[in-house]
Amino acid sequence: MIMFVGPAGAGKSVQGQLLAVCHQLTWLSAGKLLRETNDPQVYEVMARGELVSPALVNRVIFHHLDDQPELDNIIIDGYPRSLEQAQALSEYSQQRMGRECIDFVVVFDVTADEIFQRLSLRGRLDDTREVIEHRLESYKADTLPLVNYYAERGAKVVHINGIGSRGEVLDRIESAYNDYRAMRPAEAADANH
Ligand code: AMP
């Protein structure tokens, strides 16, 4: 499973969908699945830029993962976002496949200035300056430490410069993805056939 990590506005979702189409992967976005719950209480938390409770996020994510025959072909976007979520996912994948499912982590490096500029154009309800700042803080404090969590568990970690055109950024990800495919253990690659 490929994990996309980056602050809101880094381009994870656009790039995740493009990579998924190019390589017949399944793109799963935690934010999108949470919005689809249509739960007003969930919306309230999201509007403040805070993290939705791990119990709820885990339930929503595991429910969708249960429907996927193959965890290796998934790009997971926006999940896990905290150590607690990562530990729950580790437990889920240990039970399901006897190992950690996340073996490739793509970190989008984008400056805070660029994020503010992009999100002011996007204009989603949760894109006010205060909420963006809040999400950036939560990203640094809760989510970035997960990069080490997965590196320690043997995942390949790559940092991608997220600044540039869609095509330029996709080329960078593609090249890292091809390197990852080339070094992927045979058992994981075989599972695709
Ligand atoms: P996103 O679409 O990734 O920008 O997420 C939008 C909002 O959904 C976030 O600001 C959070 O409020 C919530 N959210 C998304 N993913 C998670 C997660 N893994 N854990 C908790 N809350 C999340």
PDB file of C-alpha atoms and ligand atoms in Angstrom:
ATOM      1  CA  MET A   1       0.000   0.000   0.000  1.00  0.00           C
ATOM      2  CA  ILE A   2       1.202   3.453  -0.925  1.00  0.00           C
ATOM      3  CA  MET A   3       0.703   6.243   1.575  1.00  0.00           C
ATOM      4  CA  PHE A   4       0.552   9.864   0.419  1.00  0.00           C
ATOM      5  CA  VAL A   5       1.621  12.285   3.147  1.00  0.00           C
ATOM      6  CA  GLY A   6       1.504  16.056   2.937  1.00  0.00           C
ATOM      7  CA  PRO A   7      -0.242  19.102   4.321  1.00  0.00           C
ATOM      8  CA  ALA A   8      -3.720  19.974   3.015  1.00  0.00           C
ATOM      9  CA  GLY A   9      -3.178  21.727  -0.309  1.00  0.00           C
ATOM     10  CA  ALA A  10      -0.008  19.836  -1.199  1.00  0.00           C
ATOM     11  CA  GLY A  11      -1.692  18.188  -4.184  1.00  0.00           C
ATOM     12  CA  LYS A  12      -2.019  14.677  -2.744  1.00  0.00           C
ATOM     13  CA  SER A  13      -5.527  14.064  -4.001  1.00  0.00           C
ATOM     14  CA  VAL A  14      -4.972  15.224  -7.569  1.00  0.00           C
ATOM     15  CA  GLN A  15      -1.716  13.303  -7.830  1.00  0.00           C
ATOM     16  CA  GLY A  16      -3.184  10.236  -6.111  1.00  0.00           C
ATOM     17  CA  GLN A  17      -6.003  10.070  -8.635  1.00  0.00           C
ATOM     18  CA  LEU A  18      -3.620  10.557 -11.567  1.00  0.00           C
ATOM     19  CA  LEU A  19      -1.218   7.864 -10.359  1.00  0.00           C
ATOM     20  CA  ALA A  20      -4.131   5.518  -9.693  1.00  0.00           C
ATOM     21  CA  VAL A  21      -5.446   5.911 -13.252  1.00  0.00           C
ATOM     22  CA  CYS A  22      -1.984   5.472 -14.795  1.00  0.00           C
ATOM     23  CA  HIS A  23      -1.238   2.247 -12.892  1.00  0.00           C
ATOM     24  CA  GLN A  24      -4.663   0.697 -12.201  1.00  0.00           C
ATOM     25  CA  LEU A  25      -4.423   1.415  -8.495  1.00  0.00           C
ATOM     26  CA  THR A  26      -7.262   2.235  -6.118  1.00  0.00           C
ATOM     27  CA  TRP A  27      -7.168   5.703  -4.580  1.00  0.00           C
ATOM     28  CA  LEU A  28      -8.738   5.962  -1.119  1.00  0.00           C
ATOM     29  CA  SER A  29      -9.039   9.407   0.453  1.00  0.00           C
ATOM     30  CA  ALA A  30      -9.860   9.665   4.149  1.00  0.00           C
ATOM     31  CA  GLY A  31     -11.176  13.234   3.762  1.00  0.00           C
ATOM     32  CA  LYS A  32     -13.453  12.207   0.897  1.00  0.00           C
ATOM     33  CA  LEU A  33     -14.788   9.162   2.784  1.00  0.00           C
ATOM     34  CA  LEU A  34     -15.421  11.336   5.853  1.00  0.00           C
ATOM     35  CA  ARG A  35     -17.274  13.944   3.792  1.00  0.00           C
ATOM     36  CA  GLU A  36     -19.383  11.130   2.330  1.00  0.00           C
ATOM     37  CA  THR A  37     -20.585  10.121   5.804  1.00  0.00           C
ATOM     38  CA  ASN A  38     -22.796  13.256   5.626  1.00  0.00           C
ATOM     39  CA  ASP A  39     -22.638  13.369   9.403  1.00  0.00           C
ATOM     40  CA  PRO A  40     -23.126  16.955  10.700  1.00  0.00           C
ATOM     41  CA  GLN A  41     -20.943  16.270  13.753  1.00  0.00           C
ATOM     42  CA  VAL A  42     -18.114  15.053  11.534  1.00  0.00           C
ATOM     43  CA  TYR A  43     -18.540  18.132   9.332  1.00  0.00           C
ATOM     44  CA  GLU A  44     -18.228  20.383  12.382  1.00  0.00           C
ATOM     45  CA  VAL A  45     -14.888  18.872  13.371  1.00  0.00           C
ATOM     46  CA  MET A  46     -13.639  19.068   9.776  1.00  0.00           C
ATOM     47  CA  ALA A  47     -14.706  22.699   9.493  1.00  0.00           C
ATOM     48  CA  ARG A  48     -12.448  23.521  12.455  1.00  0.00           C
ATOM     49  CA  GLY A  49      -9.503  21.759  10.833  1.00  0.00           C
ATOM     50  CA  GLU A  50      -9.285  19.299  13.705  1.00  0.00           C
ATOM     51  CA  LEU A  51      -8.820  15.573  13.418  1.00  0.00           C
ATOM     52  CA  VAL A  52     -11.967  13.476  13.490  1.00  0.00           C
ATOM     53  CA  SER A  53     -11.875  10.895  16.305  1.00  0.00           C
ATOM     54  CA  PRO A  54      -9.625   7.922  15.575  1.00  0.00           C
ATOM     55  CA  ALA A  55     -12.418   5.472  16.406  1.00  0.00           C
ATOM     56  CA  LEU A  56     -14.621   6.923  13.679  1.00  0.00           C
ATOM     57  CA  VAL A  57     -11.892   7.349  11.054  1.00  0.00           C
ATOM     58  CA  ASN A  58     -10.583   3.836  11.659  1.00  0.00           C
ATOM     59  CA  ARG A  59     -14.078   2.401  11.330  1.00  0.00           C
ATOM     60  CA  VAL A  60     -14.706   4.212   8.046  1.00  0.00           C
ATOM     61  CA  ILE A  61     -11.300   3.246   6.620  1.00  0.00           C
ATOM     62  CA  PHE A  62     -11.376  -0.405   7.703  1.00  0.00           C
ATOM     63  CA  HIS A  63     -14.894  -0.730   6.314  1.00  0.00           C
ATOM     64  CA  HIS A  64     -13.564   0.344   2.900  1.00  0.00           C
ATOM     65  CA  LEU A  65     -10.400  -1.736   3.150  1.00  0.00           C
ATOM     66  CA  ASP A  66     -12.518  -4.809   3.900  1.00  0.00           C
ATOM     67  CA  ASP A  67     -14.052  -4.378   0.430  1.00  0.00           C
ATOM     68  CA  GLN A  68     -10.645  -4.345  -1.261  1.00  0.00           C
ATOM     69  CA  PRO A  69      -9.351  -7.752  -2.335  1.00  0.00           C
ATOM     70  CA  GLU A  70      -5.766  -6.504  -2.503  1.00  0.00           C
ATOM     71  CA  LEU A  71      -4.186  -4.018  -0.097  1.00  0.00           C
ATOM     72  CA  ASP A  72      -0.995  -3.707  -2.154  1.00  0.00           C
ATOM     73  CA  ASN A  73      -2.746  -1.861  -4.970  1.00  0.00           C
ATOM     74  CA  ILE A  74      -4.116   0.958  -2.864  1.00  0.00           C
ATOM     75  CA  ILE A  75      -2.995   4.551  -2.609  1.00  0.00           C
ATOM     76  CA  ILE A  76      -4.132   5.807   0.767  1.00  0.00           C
ATOM     77  CA  ASP A  77      -4.445   9.581   0.999  1.00  0.00           C
ATOM     78  CA  GLY A  78      -4.872  11.416   4.297  1.00  0.00           C
ATOM     79  CA  TYR A  79      -4.699   8.334   6.493  1.00  0.00           C
ATOM     80  CA  PRO A  80      -3.195   7.530   8.924  1.00  0.00           C
ATOM     81  CA  ARG A  81      -2.758  11.041  10.292  1.00  0.00           C
ATOM     82  CA  SER A  82      -1.685  10.211  13.852  1.00  0.00           C
ATOM     83  CA  LEU A  83       0.307   7.563  15.693  1.00  0.00           C
ATOM     84  CA  GLU A  84      -2.893   6.151  17.151  1.00  0.00           C
ATOM     85  CA  GLN A  85      -4.333   5.666  13.654  1.00  0.00           C
ATOM     86  CA  ALA A  86      -1.061   4.184  12.383  1.00  0.00           C
ATOM     87  CA  GLN A  87      -1.022   1.652  15.205  1.00  0.00           C
ATOM     88  CA  ALA A  88      -4.617   0.678  14.483  1.00  0.00           C
ATOM     89  CA  LEU A  89      -3.790   0.223  10.789  1.00  0.00           C
ATOM     90  CA  SER A  90      -0.718  -1.854  11.673  1.00  0.00           C
ATOM     91  CA  GLU A  91      -2.913  -4.111  13.769  1.00  0.00           C
ATOM     92  CA  TYR A  92      -5.489  -4.394  10.979  1.00  0.00           C
ATOM     93  CA  SER A  93      -2.866  -5.272   8.380  1.00  0.00           C
ATOM     94  CA  GLN A  94      -1.075  -7.726  10.669  1.00  0.00           C
ATOM     95  CA  GLN A  95      -4.340  -9.568  11.147  1.00  0.00           C
ATOM     96  CA  ARG A  96      -5.242  -9.454   7.497  1.00  0.00           C
ATOM     97  CA  MET A  97      -1.923 -10.119   5.758  1.00  0.00           C
ATOM     98  CA  GLY A  98       0.564 -10.944   8.510  1.00  0.00           C
ATOM     99  CA  ARG A  99       2.692  -7.863   7.883  1.00  0.00           C
ATOM    100  CA  GLU A 100       2.649  -4.086   7.743  1.00  0.00           C
ATOM    101  CA  CYS A 101       0.623  -3.030   4.697  1.00  0.00           C
ATOM    102  CA  ILE A 102       2.278   0.347   4.079  1.00  0.00           C
ATOM    103  CA  ASP A 103       5.518  -0.242   2.234  1.00  0.00           C
ATOM    104  CA  PHE A 104       5.894   2.977   0.220  1.00  0.00           C
ATOM    105  CA  VAL A 105       5.505   6.482   1.640  1.00  0.00           C
ATOM    106  CA  VAL A 106       5.413   9.536  -0.622  1.00  0.00           C
ATOM    107  CA  VAL A 107       5.922  12.775   1.297  1.00  0.00           C
ATOM    108  CA  PHE A 108       4.889  15.979  -0.480  1.00  0.00           C
ATOM    109  CA  ASP A 109       7.222  18.834   0.389  1.00  0.00           C
ATOM    110  CA  VAL A 110       5.447  22.158  -0.078  1.00  0.00           C
ATOM    111  CA  THR A 111       6.146  25.397   1.807  1.00  0.00           C
ATOM    112  CA  ALA A 112       3.528  26.978   4.071  1.00  0.00           C
ATOM    113  CA  ASP A 113       3.476  30.085   1.834  1.00  0.00           C
ATOM    114  CA  GLU A 114       2.574  27.973  -1.185  1.00  0.00           C
ATOM    115  CA  ILE A 115      -0.152  26.188   0.823  1.00  0.00           C
ATOM    116  CA  PHE A 116      -1.769  29.486   1.836  1.00  0.00           C
ATOM    117  CA  GLN A 117      -1.675  30.700  -1.739  1.00  0.00           C
ATOM    118  CA  ARG A 118      -3.196  27.514  -3.188  1.00  0.00           C
ATOM    119  CA  LEU A 119      -5.909  27.090  -0.578  1.00  0.00           C
ATOM    120  CA  SER A 120      -7.044  30.686  -0.834  1.00  0.00           C
ATOM    121  CA  LEU A 121      -7.807  29.836  -4.484  1.00  0.00           C
ATOM    122  CA  ARG A 122      -9.493  26.493  -3.706  1.00  0.00           C
ATOM    123  CA  GLY A 123     -12.019  28.207  -1.399  1.00  0.00           C
ATOM    124  CA  ARG A 124     -13.384  25.115   0.377  1.00  0.00           C
ATOM    125  CA  LEU A 125     -15.393  25.825   3.535  1.00  0.00           C
ATOM    126  CA  ASP A 126     -12.494  24.670   5.748  1.00  0.00           C
ATOM    127  CA  ASP A 127      -9.932  26.823   3.910  1.00  0.00           C
ATOM    128  CA  THR A 128      -9.924  29.966   6.061  1.00  0.00           C
ATOM    129  CA  ARG A 129      -6.508  31.230   7.224  1.00  0.00           C
ATOM    130  CA  GLU A 130      -7.114  30.173  10.828  1.00  0.00           C
ATOM    131  CA  VAL A 131      -8.215  26.669   9.879  1.00  0.00           C
ATOM    132  CA  ILE A 132      -5.329  26.252   7.427  1.00  0.00           C
ATOM    133  CA  GLU A 133      -2.877  27.212  10.204  1.00  0.00           C
ATOM    134  CA  HIS A 134      -4.529  24.733  12.528  1.00  0.00           C
ATOM    135  CA  ARG A 135      -4.243  21.938   9.959  1.00  0.00           C
ATOM    136  CA  LEU A 136      -0.580  22.755   9.313  1.00  0.00           C
ATOM    137  CA  GLU A 137       0.167  22.531  13.041  1.00  0.00           C
ATOM    138  CA  SER A 138      -1.636  19.219  13.320  1.00  0.00           C
ATOM    139  CA  TYR A 139       0.235  18.002  10.241  1.00  0.00           C
ATOM    140  CA  LYS A 140       3.626  18.806  11.766  1.00  0.00           C
ATOM    141  CA  ALA A 141       2.813  17.522  15.237  1.00  0.00           C
ATOM    142  CA  ASP A 142       0.688  14.445  14.512  1.00  0.00           C
ATOM    143  CA  THR A 143       1.289  13.326  10.941  1.00  0.00           C
ATOM    144  CA  LEU A 144       4.911  14.016   9.996  1.00  0.00           C
ATOM    145  CA  PRO A 145       6.266  11.746  12.783  1.00  0.00           C
ATOM    146  CA  LEU A 146       4.586   8.841  10.958  1.00  0.00           C
ATOM    147  CA  VAL A 147       7.223   9.059   8.238  1.00  0.00           C
ATOM    148  CA  ASN A 148       9.738   7.734  10.779  1.00  0.00           C
ATOM    149  CA  TYR A 149       7.242   5.201  12.066  1.00  0.00           C
ATOM    150  CA  TYR A 150       7.048   3.607   8.616  1.00  0.00           C
ATOM    151  CA  ALA A 151      10.757   4.029   7.802  1.00  0.00           C
ATOM    152  CA  GLU A 152      11.514   2.064  10.980  1.00  0.00           C
ATOM    153  CA  ARG A 153       9.140  -0.645   9.776  1.00  0.00           C
ATOM    154  CA  GLY A 154      11.007  -1.008   6.511  1.00  0.00           C
ATOM    155  CA  ALA A 155       8.903   1.131   4.168  1.00  0.00           C
ATOM    156  CA  LYS A 156      10.551   2.971   1.310  1.00  0.00           C
ATOM    157  CA  VAL A 157      10.183   6.710   1.951  1.00  0.00           C
ATOM    158  CA  VAL A 158      10.543   9.350  -0.760  1.00  0.00           C
ATOM    159  CA  HIS A 159      10.221  13.110  -0.532  1.00  0.00           C
ATOM    160  CA  ILE A 160       8.704  14.756  -3.591  1.00  0.00           C
ATOM    161  CA  ASN A 161       9.024  18.420  -4.392  1.00  0.00           C
ATOM    162  CA  GLY A 162       5.315  19.316  -4.642  1.00  0.00           C
ATOM    163  CA  ILE A 163       5.924  22.637  -6.369  1.00  0.00           C
ATOM    164  CA  GLY A 164       5.487  22.725 -10.128  1.00  0.00           C
ATOM    165  CA  SER A 165       2.843  21.861 -12.684  1.00  0.00           C
ATOM    166  CA  ARG A 166       0.648  18.775 -12.268  1.00  0.00           C
ATOM    167  CA  GLY A 167       2.640  17.009 -14.952  1.00  0.00           C
ATOM    168  CA  GLU A 168       5.987  17.892 -13.420  1.00  0.00           C
ATOM    169  CA  VAL A 169       4.975  16.659  -9.983  1.00  0.00           C
ATOM    170  CA  LEU A 170       3.426  13.501 -11.475  1.00  0.00           C
ATOM    171  CA  ASP A 171       6.696  12.776 -13.312  1.00  0.00           C
ATOM    172  CA  ARG A 172       8.592  12.947 -10.019  1.00  0.00           C
ATOM    173  CA  ILE A 173       6.136  10.590  -8.341  1.00  0.00           C
ATOM    174  CA  GLU A 174       6.151   8.216 -11.333  1.00  0.00           C
ATOM    175  CA  SER A 175       9.894   7.949 -11.232  1.00  0.00           C
ATOM    176  CA  ALA A 176       9.857   7.167  -7.480  1.00  0.00           C
ATOM    177  CA  TYR A 177       6.985   4.709  -8.021  1.00  0.00           C
ATOM    178  CA  ASN A 178       8.918   2.855 -10.709  1.00  0.00           C
ATOM    179  CA  ASP A 179      11.933   2.553  -8.382  1.00  0.00           C
ATOM    180  CA  TYR A 180       9.634   1.201  -5.678  1.00  0.00           C
ATOM    181  CA  ARG A 181       8.098  -1.339  -8.079  1.00  0.00           C
ATOM    182  CA  ALA A 182      11.537  -2.507  -9.106  1.00  0.00           C
ATOM    183  CA  MET A 183      12.603  -3.227  -5.521  1.00  0.00           C
ATOM    184  CA  ARG A 184       9.291  -4.614  -4.280  1.00  0.00           C
ATOM    185  CA  PRO A 185       9.605  -8.117  -2.813  1.00  0.00           C
ATOM    186  CA  ALA A 186       8.490 -10.899  -5.156  1.00  0.00           C
ATOM    187  CA  GLU A 187       5.623 -12.028  -2.882  1.00  0.00           C
ATOM    188  CA  ALA A 188       3.986  -8.585  -3.065  1.00  0.00           C
ATOM    189  CA  ALA A 189       4.502  -8.293  -6.824  1.00  0.00           C
ATOM    190  CA  ASP A 190       3.203 -11.857  -7.380  1.00  0.00           C
ATOM    191  CA  ALA A 191      -0.014 -11.030  -5.551  1.00  0.00           C
ATOM    192  CA  ASN A 192      -0.935  -8.797  -8.505  1.00  0.00           C
ATOM    193  CA  HIS A 193      -1.113 -11.650 -10.974  1.00  0.00           C
TER     194      HIS A 193
HETATM  195  P1  AMP B   1      -8.561  16.346   3.586  1.00  0.00           P
HETATM  196  O1  AMP B   1      -9.629  16.082   2.587  1.00  0.00           O
HETATM  197  O2  AMP B   1      -7.490  15.293   3.606  1.00  0.00           O
HETATM  198  O3  AMP B   1      -7.989  17.738   3.480  1.00  0.00           O
HETATM  199  O4  AMP B   1      -9.251  16.244   5.024  1.00  0.00           O
HETATM  200  C1  AMP B   1     -10.234  17.195   5.395  1.00  0.00           C
HETATM  201  C2  AMP B   1     -10.521  17.063   6.888  1.00  0.00           C
HETATM  202  O5  AMP B   1     -11.024  15.750   7.155  1.00  0.00           O
HETATM  203  C3  AMP B   1      -9.334  17.212   7.807  1.00  0.00           C
HETATM  204  O6  AMP B   1      -9.017  18.565   8.096  1.00  0.00           O
HETATM  205  C4  AMP B   1      -9.840  16.471   9.047  1.00  0.00           C
HETATM  206  O7  AMP B   1     -10.767  17.262   9.763  1.00  0.00           O
HETATM  207  C5  AMP B   1     -10.603  15.315   8.441  1.00  0.00           C
HETATM  208  N1  AMP B   1      -9.719  14.136   8.250  1.00  0.00           N
HETATM  209  C6  AMP B   1      -9.267  13.639   7.077  1.00  0.00           C
HETATM  210  N2  AMP B   1      -8.505  12.555   7.264  1.00  0.00           N
HETATM  211  C7  AMP B   1      -8.466  12.358   8.608  1.00  0.00           C
HETATM  212  C8  AMP B   1      -7.832  11.410   9.450  1.00  0.00           C
HETATM  213  N3  AMP B   1      -7.059  10.429   8.955  1.00  0.00           N
HETATM  214  N4  AMP B   1      -8.031  11.513  10.787  1.00  0.00           N
HETATM  215  C9  AMP B   1      -8.803  12.471  11.300  1.00  0.00           C
HETATM  216  N5  AMP B   1      -9.419  13.409  10.573  1.00  0.00           N
HETATM  217  C10 AMP B   1      -9.261  13.367   9.240  1.00  0.00           C
END
